[in-house]
mmCIF file of N, CA and C in Angstrom:
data_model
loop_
_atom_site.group_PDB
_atom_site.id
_atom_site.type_symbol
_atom_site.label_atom_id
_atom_site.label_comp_id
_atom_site.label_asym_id
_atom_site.label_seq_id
_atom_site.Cartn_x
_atom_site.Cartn_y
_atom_site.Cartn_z
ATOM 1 N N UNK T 30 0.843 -1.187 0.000
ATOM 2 C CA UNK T 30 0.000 0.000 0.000
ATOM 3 C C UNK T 30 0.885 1.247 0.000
ATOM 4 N N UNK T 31 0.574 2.440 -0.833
ATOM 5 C CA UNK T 31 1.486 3.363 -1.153
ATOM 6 C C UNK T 31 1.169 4.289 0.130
ATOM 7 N N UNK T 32 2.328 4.898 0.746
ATOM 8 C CA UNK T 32 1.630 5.847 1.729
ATOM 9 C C UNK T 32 2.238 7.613 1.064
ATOM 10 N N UNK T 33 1.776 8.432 1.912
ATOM 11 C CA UNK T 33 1.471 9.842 1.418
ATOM 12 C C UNK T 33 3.232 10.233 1.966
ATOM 13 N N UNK T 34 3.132 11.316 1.198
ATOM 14 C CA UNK T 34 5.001 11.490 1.924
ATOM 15 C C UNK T 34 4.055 13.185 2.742
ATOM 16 N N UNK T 35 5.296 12.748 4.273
ATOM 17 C CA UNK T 35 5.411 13.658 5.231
ATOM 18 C C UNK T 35 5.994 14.055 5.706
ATOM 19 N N UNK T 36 5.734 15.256 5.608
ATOM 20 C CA UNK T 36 6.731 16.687 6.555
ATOM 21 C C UNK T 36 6.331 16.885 7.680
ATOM 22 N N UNK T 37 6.810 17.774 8.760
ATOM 23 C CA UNK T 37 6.225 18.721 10.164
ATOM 24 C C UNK T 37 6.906 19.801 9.906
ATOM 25 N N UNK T 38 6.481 20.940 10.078
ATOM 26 C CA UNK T 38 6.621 21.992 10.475
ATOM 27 C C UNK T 38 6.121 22.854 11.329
ATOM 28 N N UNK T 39 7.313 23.584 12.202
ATOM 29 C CA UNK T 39 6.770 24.168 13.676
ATOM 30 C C UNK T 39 6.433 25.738 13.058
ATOM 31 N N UNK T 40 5.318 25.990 13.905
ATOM 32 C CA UNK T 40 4.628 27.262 13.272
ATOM 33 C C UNK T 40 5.376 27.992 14.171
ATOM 34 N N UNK T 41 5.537 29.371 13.354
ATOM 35 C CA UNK T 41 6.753 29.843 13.821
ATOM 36 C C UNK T 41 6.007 31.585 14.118
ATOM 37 N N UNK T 42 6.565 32.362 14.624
ATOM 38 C CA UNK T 42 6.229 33.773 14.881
ATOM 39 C C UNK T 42 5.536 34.494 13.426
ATOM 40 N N UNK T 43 6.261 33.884 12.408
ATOM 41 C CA UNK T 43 6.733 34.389 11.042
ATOM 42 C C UNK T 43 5.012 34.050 10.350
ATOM 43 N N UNK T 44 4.611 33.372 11.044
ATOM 44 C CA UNK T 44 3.066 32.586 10.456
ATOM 45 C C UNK T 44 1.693 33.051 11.102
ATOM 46 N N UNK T 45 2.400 33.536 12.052
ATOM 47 C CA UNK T 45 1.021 34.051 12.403
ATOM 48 C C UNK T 45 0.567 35.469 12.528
ATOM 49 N N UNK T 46 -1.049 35.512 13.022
ATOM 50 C CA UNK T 46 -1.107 36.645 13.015
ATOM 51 C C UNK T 46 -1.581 37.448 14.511
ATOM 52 N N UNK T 47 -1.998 38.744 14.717
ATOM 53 C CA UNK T 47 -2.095 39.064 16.253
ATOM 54 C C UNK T 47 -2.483 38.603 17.001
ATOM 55 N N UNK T 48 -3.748 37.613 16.640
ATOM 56 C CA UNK T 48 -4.514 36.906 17.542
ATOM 57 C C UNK T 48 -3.036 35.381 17.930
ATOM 58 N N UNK T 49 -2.789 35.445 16.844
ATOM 59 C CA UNK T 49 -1.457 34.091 17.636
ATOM 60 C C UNK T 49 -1.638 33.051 16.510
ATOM 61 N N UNK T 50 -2.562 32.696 15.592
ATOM 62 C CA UNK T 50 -3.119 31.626 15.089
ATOM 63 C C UNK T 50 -2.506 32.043 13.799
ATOM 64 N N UNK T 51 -2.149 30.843 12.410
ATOM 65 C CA UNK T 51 -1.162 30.881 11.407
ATOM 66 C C UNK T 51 -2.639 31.617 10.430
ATOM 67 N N UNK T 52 -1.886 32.891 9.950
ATOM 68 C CA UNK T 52 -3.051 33.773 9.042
ATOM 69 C C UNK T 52 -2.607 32.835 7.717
ATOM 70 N N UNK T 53 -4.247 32.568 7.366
ATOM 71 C CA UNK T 53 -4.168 31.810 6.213
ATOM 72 C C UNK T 53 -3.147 31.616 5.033
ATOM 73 N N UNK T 54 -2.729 32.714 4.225
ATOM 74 C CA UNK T 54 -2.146 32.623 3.099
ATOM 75 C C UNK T 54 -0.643 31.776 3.730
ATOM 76 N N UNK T 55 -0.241 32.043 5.000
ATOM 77 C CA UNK T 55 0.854 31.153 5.525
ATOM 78 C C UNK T 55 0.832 29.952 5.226
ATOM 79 N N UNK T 56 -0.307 29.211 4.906
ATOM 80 C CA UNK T 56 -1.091 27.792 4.717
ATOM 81 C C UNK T 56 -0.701 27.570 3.824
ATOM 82 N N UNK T 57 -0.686 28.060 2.525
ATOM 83 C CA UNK T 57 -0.818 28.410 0.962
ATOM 84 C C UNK T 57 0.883 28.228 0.905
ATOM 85 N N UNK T 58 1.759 28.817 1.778
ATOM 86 C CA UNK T 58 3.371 28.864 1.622
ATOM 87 C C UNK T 58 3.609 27.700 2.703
ATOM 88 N N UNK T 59 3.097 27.233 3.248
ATOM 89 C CA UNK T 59 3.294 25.705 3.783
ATOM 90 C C UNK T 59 3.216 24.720 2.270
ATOM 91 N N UNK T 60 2.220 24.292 2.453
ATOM 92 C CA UNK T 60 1.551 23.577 0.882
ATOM 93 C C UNK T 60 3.023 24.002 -0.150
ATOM 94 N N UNK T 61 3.042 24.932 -0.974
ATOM 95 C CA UNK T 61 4.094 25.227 -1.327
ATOM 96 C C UNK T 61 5.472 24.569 -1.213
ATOM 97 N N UNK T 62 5.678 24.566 0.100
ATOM 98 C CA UNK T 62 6.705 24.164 0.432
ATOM 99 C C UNK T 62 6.853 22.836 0.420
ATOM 100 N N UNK T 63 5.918 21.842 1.094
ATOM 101 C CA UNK T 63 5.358 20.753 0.835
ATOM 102 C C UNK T 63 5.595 20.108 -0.575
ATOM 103 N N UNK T 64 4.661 20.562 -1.311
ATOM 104 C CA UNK T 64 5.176 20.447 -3.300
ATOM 105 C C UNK T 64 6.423 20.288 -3.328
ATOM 106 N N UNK T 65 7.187 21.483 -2.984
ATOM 107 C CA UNK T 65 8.503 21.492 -3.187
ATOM 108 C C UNK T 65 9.484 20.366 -2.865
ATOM 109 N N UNK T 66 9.397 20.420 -1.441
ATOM 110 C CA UNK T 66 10.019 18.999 -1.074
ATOM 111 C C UNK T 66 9.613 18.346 -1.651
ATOM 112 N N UNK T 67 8.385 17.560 -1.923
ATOM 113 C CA UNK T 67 8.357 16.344 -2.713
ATOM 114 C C UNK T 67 8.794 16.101 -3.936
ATOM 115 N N UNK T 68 9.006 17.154 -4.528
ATOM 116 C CA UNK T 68 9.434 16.893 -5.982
ATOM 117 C C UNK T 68 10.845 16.611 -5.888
ATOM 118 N N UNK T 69 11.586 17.221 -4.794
ATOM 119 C CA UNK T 69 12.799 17.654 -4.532
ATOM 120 C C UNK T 69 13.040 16.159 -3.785
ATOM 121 N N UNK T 70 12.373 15.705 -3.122
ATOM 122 C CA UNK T 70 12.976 14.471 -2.162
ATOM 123 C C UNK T 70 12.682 13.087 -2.510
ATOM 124 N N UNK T 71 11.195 13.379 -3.220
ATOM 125 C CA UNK T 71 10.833 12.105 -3.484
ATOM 126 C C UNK T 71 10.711 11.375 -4.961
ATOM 127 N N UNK T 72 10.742 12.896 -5.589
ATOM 128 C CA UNK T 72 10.622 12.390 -6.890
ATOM 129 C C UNK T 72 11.927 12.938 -7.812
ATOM 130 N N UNK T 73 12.550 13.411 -7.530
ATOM 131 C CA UNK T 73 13.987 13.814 -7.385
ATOM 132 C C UNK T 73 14.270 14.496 -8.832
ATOM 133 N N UNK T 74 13.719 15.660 -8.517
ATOM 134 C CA UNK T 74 13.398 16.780 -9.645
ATOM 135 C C UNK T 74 13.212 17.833 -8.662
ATOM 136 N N UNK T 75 14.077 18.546 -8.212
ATOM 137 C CA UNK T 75 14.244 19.428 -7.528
ATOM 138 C C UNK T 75 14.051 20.852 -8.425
ATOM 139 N N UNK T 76 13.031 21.924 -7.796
ATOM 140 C CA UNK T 76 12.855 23.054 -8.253
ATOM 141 C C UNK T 76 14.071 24.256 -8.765
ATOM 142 N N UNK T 77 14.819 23.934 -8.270
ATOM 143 C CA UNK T 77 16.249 24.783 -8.360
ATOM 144 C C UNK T 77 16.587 23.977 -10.038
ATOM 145 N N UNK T 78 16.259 22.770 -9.915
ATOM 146 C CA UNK T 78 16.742 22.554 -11.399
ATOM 147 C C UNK T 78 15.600 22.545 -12.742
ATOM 148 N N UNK T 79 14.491 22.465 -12.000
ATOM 149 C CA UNK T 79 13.255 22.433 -13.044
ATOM 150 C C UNK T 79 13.059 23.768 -13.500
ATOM 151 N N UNK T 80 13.030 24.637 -12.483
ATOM 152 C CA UNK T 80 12.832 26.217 -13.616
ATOM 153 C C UNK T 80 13.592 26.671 -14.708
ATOM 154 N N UNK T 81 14.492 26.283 -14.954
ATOM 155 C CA UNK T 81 14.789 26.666 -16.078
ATOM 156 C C UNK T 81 14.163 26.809 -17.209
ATOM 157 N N UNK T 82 13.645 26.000 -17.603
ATOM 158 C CA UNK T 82 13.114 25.277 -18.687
ATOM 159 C C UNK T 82 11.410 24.937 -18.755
ATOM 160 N N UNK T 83 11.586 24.530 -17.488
ATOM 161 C CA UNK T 83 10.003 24.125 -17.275
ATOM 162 C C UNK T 83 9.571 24.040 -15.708
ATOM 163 N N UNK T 84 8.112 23.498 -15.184
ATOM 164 C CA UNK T 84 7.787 23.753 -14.203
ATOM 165 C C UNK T 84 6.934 23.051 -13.898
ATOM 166 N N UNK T 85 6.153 23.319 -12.903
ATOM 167 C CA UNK T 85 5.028 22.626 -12.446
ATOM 168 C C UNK T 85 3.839 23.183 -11.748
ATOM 169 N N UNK T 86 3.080 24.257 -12.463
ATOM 170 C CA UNK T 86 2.713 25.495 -11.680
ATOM 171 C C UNK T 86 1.112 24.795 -10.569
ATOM 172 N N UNK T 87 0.384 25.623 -9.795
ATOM 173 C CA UNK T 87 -0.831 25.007 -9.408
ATOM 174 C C UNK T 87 -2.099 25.657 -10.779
ATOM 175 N N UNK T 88 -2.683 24.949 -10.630
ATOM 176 C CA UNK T 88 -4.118 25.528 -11.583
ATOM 177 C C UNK T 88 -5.347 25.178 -10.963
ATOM 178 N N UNK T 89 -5.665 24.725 -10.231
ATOM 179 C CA UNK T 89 -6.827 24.679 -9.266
ATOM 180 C C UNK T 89 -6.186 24.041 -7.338
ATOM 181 N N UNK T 90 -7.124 24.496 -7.025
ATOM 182 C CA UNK T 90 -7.072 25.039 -5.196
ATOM 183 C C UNK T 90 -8.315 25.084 -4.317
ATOM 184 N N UNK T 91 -8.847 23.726 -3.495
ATOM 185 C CA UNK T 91 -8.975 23.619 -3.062
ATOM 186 C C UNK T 91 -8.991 23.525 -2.180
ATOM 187 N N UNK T 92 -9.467 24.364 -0.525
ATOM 188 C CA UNK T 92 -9.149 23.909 0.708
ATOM 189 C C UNK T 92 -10.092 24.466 1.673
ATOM 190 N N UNK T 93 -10.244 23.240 2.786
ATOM 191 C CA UNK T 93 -11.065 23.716 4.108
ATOM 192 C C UNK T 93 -10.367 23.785 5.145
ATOM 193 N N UNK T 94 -10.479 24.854 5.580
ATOM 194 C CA UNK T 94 -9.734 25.158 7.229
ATOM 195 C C UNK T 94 -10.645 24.635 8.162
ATOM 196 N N UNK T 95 -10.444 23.883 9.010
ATOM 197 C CA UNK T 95 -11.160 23.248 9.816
ATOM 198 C C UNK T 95 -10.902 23.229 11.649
ATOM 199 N N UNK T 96 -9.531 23.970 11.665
ATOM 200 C CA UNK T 96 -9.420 24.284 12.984
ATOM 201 C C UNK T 96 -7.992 25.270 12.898
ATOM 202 N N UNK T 97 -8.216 25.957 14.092
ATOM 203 C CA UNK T 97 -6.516 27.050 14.161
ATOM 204 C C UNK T 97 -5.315 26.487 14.439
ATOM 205 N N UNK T 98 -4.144 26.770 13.915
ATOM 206 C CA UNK T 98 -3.245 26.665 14.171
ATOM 207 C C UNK T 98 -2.220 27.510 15.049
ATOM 208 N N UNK T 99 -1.567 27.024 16.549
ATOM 209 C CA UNK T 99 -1.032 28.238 16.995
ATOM 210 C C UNK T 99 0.568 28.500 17.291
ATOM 211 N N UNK T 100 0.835 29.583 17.005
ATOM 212 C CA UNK T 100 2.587 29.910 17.226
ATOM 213 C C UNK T 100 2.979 29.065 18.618
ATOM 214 N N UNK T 101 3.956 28.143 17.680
ATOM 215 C CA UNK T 101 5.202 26.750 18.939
ATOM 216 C C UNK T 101 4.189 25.741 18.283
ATOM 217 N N UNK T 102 2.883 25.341 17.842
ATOM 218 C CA UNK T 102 2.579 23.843 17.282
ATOM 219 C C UNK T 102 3.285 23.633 16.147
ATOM 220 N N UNK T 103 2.968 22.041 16.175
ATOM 221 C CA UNK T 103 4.155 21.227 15.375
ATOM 222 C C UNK T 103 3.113 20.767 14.442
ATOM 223 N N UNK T 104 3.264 21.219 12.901
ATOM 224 C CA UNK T 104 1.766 20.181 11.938
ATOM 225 C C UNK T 104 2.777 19.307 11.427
ATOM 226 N N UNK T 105 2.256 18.421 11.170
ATOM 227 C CA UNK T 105 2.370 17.232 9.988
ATOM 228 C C UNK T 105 1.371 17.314 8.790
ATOM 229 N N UNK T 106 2.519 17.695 7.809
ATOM 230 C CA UNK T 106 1.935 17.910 6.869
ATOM 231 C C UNK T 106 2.029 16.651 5.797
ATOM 232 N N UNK T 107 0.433 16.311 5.145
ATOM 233 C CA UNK T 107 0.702 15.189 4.157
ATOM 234 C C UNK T 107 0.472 15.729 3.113
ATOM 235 N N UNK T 108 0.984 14.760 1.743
ATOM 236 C CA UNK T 108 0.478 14.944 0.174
ATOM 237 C C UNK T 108 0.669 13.379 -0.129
ATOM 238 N N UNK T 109 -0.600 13.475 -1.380
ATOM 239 C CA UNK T 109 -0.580 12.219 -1.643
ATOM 240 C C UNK T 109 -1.486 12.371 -3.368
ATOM 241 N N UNK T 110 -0.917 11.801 -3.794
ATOM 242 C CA UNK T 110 -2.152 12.026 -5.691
ATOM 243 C C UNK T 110 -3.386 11.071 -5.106
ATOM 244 N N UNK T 111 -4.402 11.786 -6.297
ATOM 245 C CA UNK T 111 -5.510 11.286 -5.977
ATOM 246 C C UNK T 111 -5.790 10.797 -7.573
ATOM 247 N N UNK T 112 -5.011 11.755 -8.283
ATOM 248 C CA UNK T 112 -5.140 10.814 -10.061
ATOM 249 C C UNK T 112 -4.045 11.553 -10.177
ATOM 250 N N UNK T 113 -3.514 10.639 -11.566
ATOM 251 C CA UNK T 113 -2.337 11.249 -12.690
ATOM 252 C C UNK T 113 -3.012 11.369 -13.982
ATOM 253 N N UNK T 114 -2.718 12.315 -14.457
ATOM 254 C CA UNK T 114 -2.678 12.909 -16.266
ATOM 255 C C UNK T 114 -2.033 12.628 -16.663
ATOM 256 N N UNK T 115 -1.775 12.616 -18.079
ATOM 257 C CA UNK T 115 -0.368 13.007 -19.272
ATOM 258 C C UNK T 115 0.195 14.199 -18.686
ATOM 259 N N UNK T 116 -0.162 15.099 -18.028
ATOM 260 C CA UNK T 116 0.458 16.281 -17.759
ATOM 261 C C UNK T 116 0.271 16.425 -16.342
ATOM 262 N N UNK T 117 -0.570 16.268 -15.844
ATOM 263 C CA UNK T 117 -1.491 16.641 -14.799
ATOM 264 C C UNK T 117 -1.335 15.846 -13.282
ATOM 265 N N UNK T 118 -1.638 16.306 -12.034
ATOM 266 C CA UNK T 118 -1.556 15.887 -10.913
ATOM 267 C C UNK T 118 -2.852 16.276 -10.119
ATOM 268 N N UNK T 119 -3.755 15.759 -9.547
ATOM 269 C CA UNK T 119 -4.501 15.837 -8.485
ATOM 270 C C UNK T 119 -3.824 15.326 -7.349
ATOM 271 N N UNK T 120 -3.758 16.081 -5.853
ATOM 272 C CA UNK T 120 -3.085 15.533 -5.119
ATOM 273 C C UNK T 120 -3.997 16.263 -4.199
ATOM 274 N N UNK T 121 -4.221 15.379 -3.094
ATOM 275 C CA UNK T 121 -4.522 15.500 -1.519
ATOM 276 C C UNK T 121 -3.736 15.725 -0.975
ATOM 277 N N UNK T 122 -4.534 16.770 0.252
ATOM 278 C CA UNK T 122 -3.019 16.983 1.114
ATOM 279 C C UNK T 122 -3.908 17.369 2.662
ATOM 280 N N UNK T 123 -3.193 16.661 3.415
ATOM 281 C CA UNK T 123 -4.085 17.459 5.084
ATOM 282 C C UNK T 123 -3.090 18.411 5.806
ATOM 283 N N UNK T 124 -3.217 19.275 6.584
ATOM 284 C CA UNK T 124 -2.059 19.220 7.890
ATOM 285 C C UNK T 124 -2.980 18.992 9.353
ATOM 286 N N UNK T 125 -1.934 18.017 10.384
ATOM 287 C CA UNK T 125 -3.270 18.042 11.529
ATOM 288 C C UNK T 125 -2.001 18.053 12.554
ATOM 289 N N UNK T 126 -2.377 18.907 13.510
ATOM 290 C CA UNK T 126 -1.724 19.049 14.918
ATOM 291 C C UNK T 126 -1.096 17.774 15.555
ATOM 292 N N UNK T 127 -0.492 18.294 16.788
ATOM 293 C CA UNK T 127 -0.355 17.465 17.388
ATOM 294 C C UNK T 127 -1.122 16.057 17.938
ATOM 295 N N UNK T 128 -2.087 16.421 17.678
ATOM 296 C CA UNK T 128 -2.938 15.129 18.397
ATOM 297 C C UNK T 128 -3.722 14.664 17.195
ATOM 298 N N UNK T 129 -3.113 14.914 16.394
ATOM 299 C CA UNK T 129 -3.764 14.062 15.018
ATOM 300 C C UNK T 129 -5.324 14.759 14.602
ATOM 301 N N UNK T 130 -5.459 16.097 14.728
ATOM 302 C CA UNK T 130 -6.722 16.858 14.446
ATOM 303 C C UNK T 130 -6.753 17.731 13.522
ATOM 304 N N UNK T 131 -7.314 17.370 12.330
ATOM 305 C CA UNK T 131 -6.946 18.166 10.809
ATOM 306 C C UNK T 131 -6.896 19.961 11.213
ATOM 307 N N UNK T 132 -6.145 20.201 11.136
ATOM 308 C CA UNK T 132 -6.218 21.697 10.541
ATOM 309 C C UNK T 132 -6.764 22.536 9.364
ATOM 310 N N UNK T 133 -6.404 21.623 8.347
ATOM 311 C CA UNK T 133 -6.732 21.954 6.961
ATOM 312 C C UNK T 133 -6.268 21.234 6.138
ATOM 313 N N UNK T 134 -7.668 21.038 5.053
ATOM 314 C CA UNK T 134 -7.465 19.842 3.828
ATOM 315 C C UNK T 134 -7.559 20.256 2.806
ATOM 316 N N UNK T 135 -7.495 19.536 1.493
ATOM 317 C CA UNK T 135 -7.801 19.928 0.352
ATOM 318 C C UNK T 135 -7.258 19.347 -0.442
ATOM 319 N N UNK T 136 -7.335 20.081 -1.850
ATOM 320 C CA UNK T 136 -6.971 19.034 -3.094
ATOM 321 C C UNK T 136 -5.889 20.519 -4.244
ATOM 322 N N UNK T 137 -4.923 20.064 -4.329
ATOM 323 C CA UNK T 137 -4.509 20.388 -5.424
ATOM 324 C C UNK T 137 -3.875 20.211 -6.910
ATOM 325 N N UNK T 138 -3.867 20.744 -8.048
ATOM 326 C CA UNK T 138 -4.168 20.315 -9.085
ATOM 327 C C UNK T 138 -2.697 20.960 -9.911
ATOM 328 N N UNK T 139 -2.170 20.448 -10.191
ATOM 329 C CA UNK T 139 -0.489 20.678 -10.693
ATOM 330 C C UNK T 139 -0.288 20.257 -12.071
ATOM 331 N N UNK T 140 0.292 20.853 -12.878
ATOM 332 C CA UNK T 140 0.302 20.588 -14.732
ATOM 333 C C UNK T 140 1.953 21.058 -14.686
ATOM 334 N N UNK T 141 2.563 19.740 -15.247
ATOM 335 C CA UNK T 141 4.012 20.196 -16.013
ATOM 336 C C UNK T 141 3.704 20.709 -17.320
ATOM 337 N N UNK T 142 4.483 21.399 -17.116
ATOM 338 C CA UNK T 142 4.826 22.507 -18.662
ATOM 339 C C UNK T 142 6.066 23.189 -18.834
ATOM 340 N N UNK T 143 6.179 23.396 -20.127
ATOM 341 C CA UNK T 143 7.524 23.329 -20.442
ATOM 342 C C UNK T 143 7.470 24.915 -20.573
ATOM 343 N N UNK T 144 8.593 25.294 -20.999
ATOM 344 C CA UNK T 144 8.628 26.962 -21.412
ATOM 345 C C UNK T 144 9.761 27.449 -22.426
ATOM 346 N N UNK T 145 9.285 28.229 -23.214
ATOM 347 C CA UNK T 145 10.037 28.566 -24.098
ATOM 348 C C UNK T 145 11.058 29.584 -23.825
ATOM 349 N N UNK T 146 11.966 30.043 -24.388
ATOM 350 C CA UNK T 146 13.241 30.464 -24.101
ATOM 351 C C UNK T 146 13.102 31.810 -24.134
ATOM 352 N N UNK T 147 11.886 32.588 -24.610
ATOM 353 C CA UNK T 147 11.791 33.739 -24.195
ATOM 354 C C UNK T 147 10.746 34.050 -22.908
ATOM 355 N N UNK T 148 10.424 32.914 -22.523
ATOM 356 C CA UNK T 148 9.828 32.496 -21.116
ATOM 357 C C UNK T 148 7.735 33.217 -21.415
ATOM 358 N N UNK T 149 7.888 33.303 -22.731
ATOM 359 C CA UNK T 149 6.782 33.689 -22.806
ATOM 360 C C UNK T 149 5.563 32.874 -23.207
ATOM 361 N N UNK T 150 5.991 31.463 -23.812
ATOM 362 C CA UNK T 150 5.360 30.343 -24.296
ATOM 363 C C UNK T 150 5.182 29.442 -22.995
ATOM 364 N N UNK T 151 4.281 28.777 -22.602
ATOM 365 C CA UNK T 151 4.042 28.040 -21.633
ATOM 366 C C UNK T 151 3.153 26.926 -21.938
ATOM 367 N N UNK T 152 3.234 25.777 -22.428
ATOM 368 C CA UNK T 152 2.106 24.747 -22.433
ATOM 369 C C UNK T 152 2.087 23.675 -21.716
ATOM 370 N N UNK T 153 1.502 22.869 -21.582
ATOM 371 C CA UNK T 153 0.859 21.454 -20.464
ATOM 372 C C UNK T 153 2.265 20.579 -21.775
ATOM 373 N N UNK T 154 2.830 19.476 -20.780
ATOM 374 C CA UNK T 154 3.910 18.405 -21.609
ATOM 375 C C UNK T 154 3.592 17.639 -20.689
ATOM 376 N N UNK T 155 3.507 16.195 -21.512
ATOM 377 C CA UNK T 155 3.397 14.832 -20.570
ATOM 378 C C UNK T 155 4.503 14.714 -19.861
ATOM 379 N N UNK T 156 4.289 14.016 -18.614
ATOM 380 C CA UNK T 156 5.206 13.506 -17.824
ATOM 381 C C UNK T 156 6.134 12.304 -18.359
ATOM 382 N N UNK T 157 7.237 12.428 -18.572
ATOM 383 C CA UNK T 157 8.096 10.876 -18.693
ATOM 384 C C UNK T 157 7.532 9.808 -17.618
ATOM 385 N N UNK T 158 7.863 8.575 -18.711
ATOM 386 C CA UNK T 158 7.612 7.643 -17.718
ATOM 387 C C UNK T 158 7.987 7.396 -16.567
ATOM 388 N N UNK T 159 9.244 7.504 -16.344
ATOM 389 C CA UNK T 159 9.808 7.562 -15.301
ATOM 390 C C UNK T 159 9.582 8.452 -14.008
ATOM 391 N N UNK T 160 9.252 9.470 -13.889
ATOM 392 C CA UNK T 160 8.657 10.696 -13.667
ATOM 393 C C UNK T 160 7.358 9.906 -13.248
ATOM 394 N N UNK T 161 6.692 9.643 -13.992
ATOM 395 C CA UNK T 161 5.306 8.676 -14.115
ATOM 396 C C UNK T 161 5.419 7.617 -12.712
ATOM 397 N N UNK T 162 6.442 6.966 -12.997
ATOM 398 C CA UNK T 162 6.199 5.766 -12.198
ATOM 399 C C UNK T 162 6.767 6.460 -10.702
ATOM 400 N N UNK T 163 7.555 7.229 -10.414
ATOM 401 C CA UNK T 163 7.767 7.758 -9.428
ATOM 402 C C UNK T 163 6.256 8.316 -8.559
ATOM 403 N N UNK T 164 5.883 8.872 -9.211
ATOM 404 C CA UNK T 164 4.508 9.967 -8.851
ATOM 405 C C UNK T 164 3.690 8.523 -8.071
ATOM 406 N N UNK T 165 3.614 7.307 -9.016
ATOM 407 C CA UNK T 165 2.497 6.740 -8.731
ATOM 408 C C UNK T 165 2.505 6.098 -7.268
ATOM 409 N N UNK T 166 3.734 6.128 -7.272
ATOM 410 C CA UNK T 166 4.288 5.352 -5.607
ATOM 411 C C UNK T 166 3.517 6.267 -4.157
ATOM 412 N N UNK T 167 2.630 7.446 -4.817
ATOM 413 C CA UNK T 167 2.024 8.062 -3.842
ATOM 414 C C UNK T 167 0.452 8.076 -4.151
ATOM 415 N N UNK T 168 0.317 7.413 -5.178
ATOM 416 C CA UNK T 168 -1.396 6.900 -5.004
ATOM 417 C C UNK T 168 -1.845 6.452 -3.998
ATOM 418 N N UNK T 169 -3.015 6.784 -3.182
ATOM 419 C CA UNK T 169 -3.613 6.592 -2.136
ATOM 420 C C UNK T 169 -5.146 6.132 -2.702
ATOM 421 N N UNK T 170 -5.607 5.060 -2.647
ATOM 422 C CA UNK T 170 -6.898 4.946 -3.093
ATOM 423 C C UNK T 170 -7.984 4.329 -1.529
#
């Protein structure tokens, strides 16, 4: 059974807002970061080397906040695909506190594309197989 790849990250001063609790768009640069590593750790296509040329941008964004997060908690953050495209990624993702209590879920939707050299051309390109078979090792059904 494939499991979801996971991070933690401690919410930090930098995340929240007056009331103490991580102001949303912080969520959005968690997730982010999340993507990142995985491409970078697990599927070993690290962002530092993919922009050049091409990318992997989001195109749809889904998410429910379902409880606060507060400055010194520790989330565990998951991702996991929910389908693969020729181009395309649906992926689940939760983060939940310490005691295993979702914070916030959702679904996001990721398209490789390549880019042209005056960085002004951008279209959807299938994934290599290889690439392919990596991704799938995080199907969760």
């Amino acid at each position: 059974m494939n499991q979801p790849f996971i991070k933690q990250e401690k919410i930090r001063f930098q995340h929240v807002d007056y009331a103490g609790i991580v102001f949303y768009p912080r969520f959005l640069e968690m997730l982010n970061c999340l993507v990142e590593d995985w491409f970078e750790e697990a599927l070993e296509r690290p962002f530092s080397q993919m922009h050049e040329s091409n990318g992997i941008p989001t195109v749809d964004l889904k998410i429910q906040f379902k409880k606060a997060a507060r400055l010194g908690e520790v989330l565990t953050k998951k991702l996991w695909v929910n389908h693969i495209g020729d181009a395309s990624i649906v992926c689940g993702f939760s983060f939940e506190d310490e005691q295993g209590k979702i914070c916030l879920e959702g679904e996001v939707t990721l398209v490789n594309v390549t880019i042209n050299e005056d960085r002004k051309d951008i279209k959807a390109t299938p994934f290599n197989e290889k690439m392919k078979n990596r991704i799938m090792n995080y199907i969760i059904k």
